mmCIF file of C-alpha atoms and ligand atoms in Angstrom:
data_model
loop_
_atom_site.group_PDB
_atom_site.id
_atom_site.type_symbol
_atom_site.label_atom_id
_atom_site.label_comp_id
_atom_site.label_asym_id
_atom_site.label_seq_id
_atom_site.Cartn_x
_atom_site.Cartn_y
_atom_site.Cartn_z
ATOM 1 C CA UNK A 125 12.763 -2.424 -41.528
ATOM 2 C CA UNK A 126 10.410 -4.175 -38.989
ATOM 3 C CA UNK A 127 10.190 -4.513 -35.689
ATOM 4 C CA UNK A 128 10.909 -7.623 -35.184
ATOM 5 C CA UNK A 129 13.964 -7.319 -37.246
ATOM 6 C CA UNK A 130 15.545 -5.109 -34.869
ATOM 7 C CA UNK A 131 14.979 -7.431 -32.310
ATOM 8 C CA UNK A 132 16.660 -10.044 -34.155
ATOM 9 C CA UNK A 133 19.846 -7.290 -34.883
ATOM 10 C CA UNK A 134 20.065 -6.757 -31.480
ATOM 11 C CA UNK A 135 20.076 -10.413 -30.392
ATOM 12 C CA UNK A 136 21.893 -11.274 -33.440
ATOM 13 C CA UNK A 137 25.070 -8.270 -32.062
ATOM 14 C CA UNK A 138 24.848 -9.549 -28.298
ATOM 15 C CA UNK A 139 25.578 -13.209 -29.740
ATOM 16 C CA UNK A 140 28.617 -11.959 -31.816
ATOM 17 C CA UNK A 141 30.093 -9.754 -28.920
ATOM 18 C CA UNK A 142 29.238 -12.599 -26.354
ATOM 19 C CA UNK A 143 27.421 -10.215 -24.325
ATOM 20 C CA UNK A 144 24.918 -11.616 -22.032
ATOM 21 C CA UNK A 145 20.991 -9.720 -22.160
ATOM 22 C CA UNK A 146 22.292 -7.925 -19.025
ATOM 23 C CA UNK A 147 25.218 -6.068 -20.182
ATOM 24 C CA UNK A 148 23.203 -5.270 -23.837
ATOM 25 C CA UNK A 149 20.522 -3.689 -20.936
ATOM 26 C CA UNK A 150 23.021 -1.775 -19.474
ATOM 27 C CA UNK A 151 24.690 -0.658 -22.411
ATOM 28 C CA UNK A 152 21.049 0.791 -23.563
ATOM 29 C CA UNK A 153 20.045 1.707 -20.591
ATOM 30 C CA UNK A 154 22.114 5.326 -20.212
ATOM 31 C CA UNK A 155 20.694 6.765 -17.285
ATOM 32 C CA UNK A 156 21.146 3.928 -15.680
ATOM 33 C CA UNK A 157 17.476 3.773 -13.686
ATOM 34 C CA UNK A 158 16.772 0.452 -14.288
ATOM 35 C CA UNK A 159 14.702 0.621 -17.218
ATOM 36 C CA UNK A 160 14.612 1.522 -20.777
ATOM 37 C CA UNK A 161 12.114 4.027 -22.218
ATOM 38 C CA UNK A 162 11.607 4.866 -25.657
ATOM 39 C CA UNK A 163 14.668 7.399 -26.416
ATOM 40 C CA UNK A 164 17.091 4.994 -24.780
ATOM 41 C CA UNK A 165 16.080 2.064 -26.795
ATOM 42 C CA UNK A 166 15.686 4.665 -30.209
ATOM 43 C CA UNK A 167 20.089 5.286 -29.444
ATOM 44 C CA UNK A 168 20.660 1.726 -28.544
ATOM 45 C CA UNK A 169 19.134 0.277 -31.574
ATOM 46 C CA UNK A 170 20.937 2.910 -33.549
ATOM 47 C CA UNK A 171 24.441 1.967 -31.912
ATOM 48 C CA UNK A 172 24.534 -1.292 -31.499
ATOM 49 C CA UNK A 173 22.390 -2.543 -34.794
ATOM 50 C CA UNK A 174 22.681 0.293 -36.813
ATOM 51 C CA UNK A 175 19.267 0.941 -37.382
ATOM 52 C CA UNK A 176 17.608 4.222 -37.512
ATOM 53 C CA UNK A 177 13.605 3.146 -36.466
ATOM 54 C CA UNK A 178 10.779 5.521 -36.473
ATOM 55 C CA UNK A 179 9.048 6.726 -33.254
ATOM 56 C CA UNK A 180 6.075 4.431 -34.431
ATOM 57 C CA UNK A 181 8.685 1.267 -34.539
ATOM 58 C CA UNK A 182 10.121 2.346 -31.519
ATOM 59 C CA UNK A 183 6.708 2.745 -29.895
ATOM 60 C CA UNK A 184 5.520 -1.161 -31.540
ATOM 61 C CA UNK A 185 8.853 -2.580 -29.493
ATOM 62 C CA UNK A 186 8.277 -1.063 -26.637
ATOM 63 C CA UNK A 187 4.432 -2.568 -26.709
ATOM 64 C CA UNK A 188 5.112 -5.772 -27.654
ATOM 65 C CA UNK A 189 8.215 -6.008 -24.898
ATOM 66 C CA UNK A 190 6.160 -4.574 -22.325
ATOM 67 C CA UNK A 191 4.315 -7.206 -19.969
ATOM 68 C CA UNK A 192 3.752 -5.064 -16.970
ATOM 69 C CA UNK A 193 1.919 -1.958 -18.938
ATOM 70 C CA UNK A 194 4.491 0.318 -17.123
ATOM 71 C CA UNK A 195 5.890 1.451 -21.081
ATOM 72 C CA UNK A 196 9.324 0.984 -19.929
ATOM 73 C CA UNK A 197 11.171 -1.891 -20.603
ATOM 74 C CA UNK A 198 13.286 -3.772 -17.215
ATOM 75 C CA UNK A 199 15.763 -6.543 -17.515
ATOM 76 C CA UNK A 200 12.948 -9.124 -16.975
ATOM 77 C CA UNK A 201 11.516 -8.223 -20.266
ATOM 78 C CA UNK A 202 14.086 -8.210 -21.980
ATOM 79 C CA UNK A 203 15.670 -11.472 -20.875
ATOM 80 C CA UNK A 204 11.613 -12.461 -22.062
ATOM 81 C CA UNK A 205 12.292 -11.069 -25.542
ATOM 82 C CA UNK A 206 15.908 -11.947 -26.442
ATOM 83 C CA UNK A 207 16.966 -14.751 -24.121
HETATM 84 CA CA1 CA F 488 16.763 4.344 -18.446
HETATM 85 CA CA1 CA F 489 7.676 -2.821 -18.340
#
């Protein structure tokens, strides 16, 4: 399981549901703070694509979503990623 293949899962579950990238963010995002750090999106990629990823994976998304170096992810980056 890559990376990038989680990314597609997700995508591939908000298209099927006919969710927009805001209400996948808010589903992930549980404490509700705005962003998404690395446990949130470990549970949300578990939920919603099934996927069990490795801390390492999780880490890998989080890098390659991340554009402002704050290791969180916020809406903006993932509208970058999956819209
Ligand atoms: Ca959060
Ligand atoms: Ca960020």
């Amino acid at each position: 399981m890559a990376s990038s293949d989680a990314l597609e899962k997700l995508k591939d579950a908000m298209k099927d549901d006919n969710k927009s990238v805001e209400d996948l963010f808010k589903e992930i995002d549980t404490d509700k703070d705005g962003t998404i750090n690395g446990p949130e999106l470990y549970k949300g990629i578990k939920s919603i694509a099934g996927e069990a990823l490795t801390p390492d994976q999780i880490s890998n998304i989080i890098k390659s979503l991340d554009t402002d170096g704050d290791n969180r992810i916020d809406v903006m980056e993932l509208r970058n990623a999956l819209g």
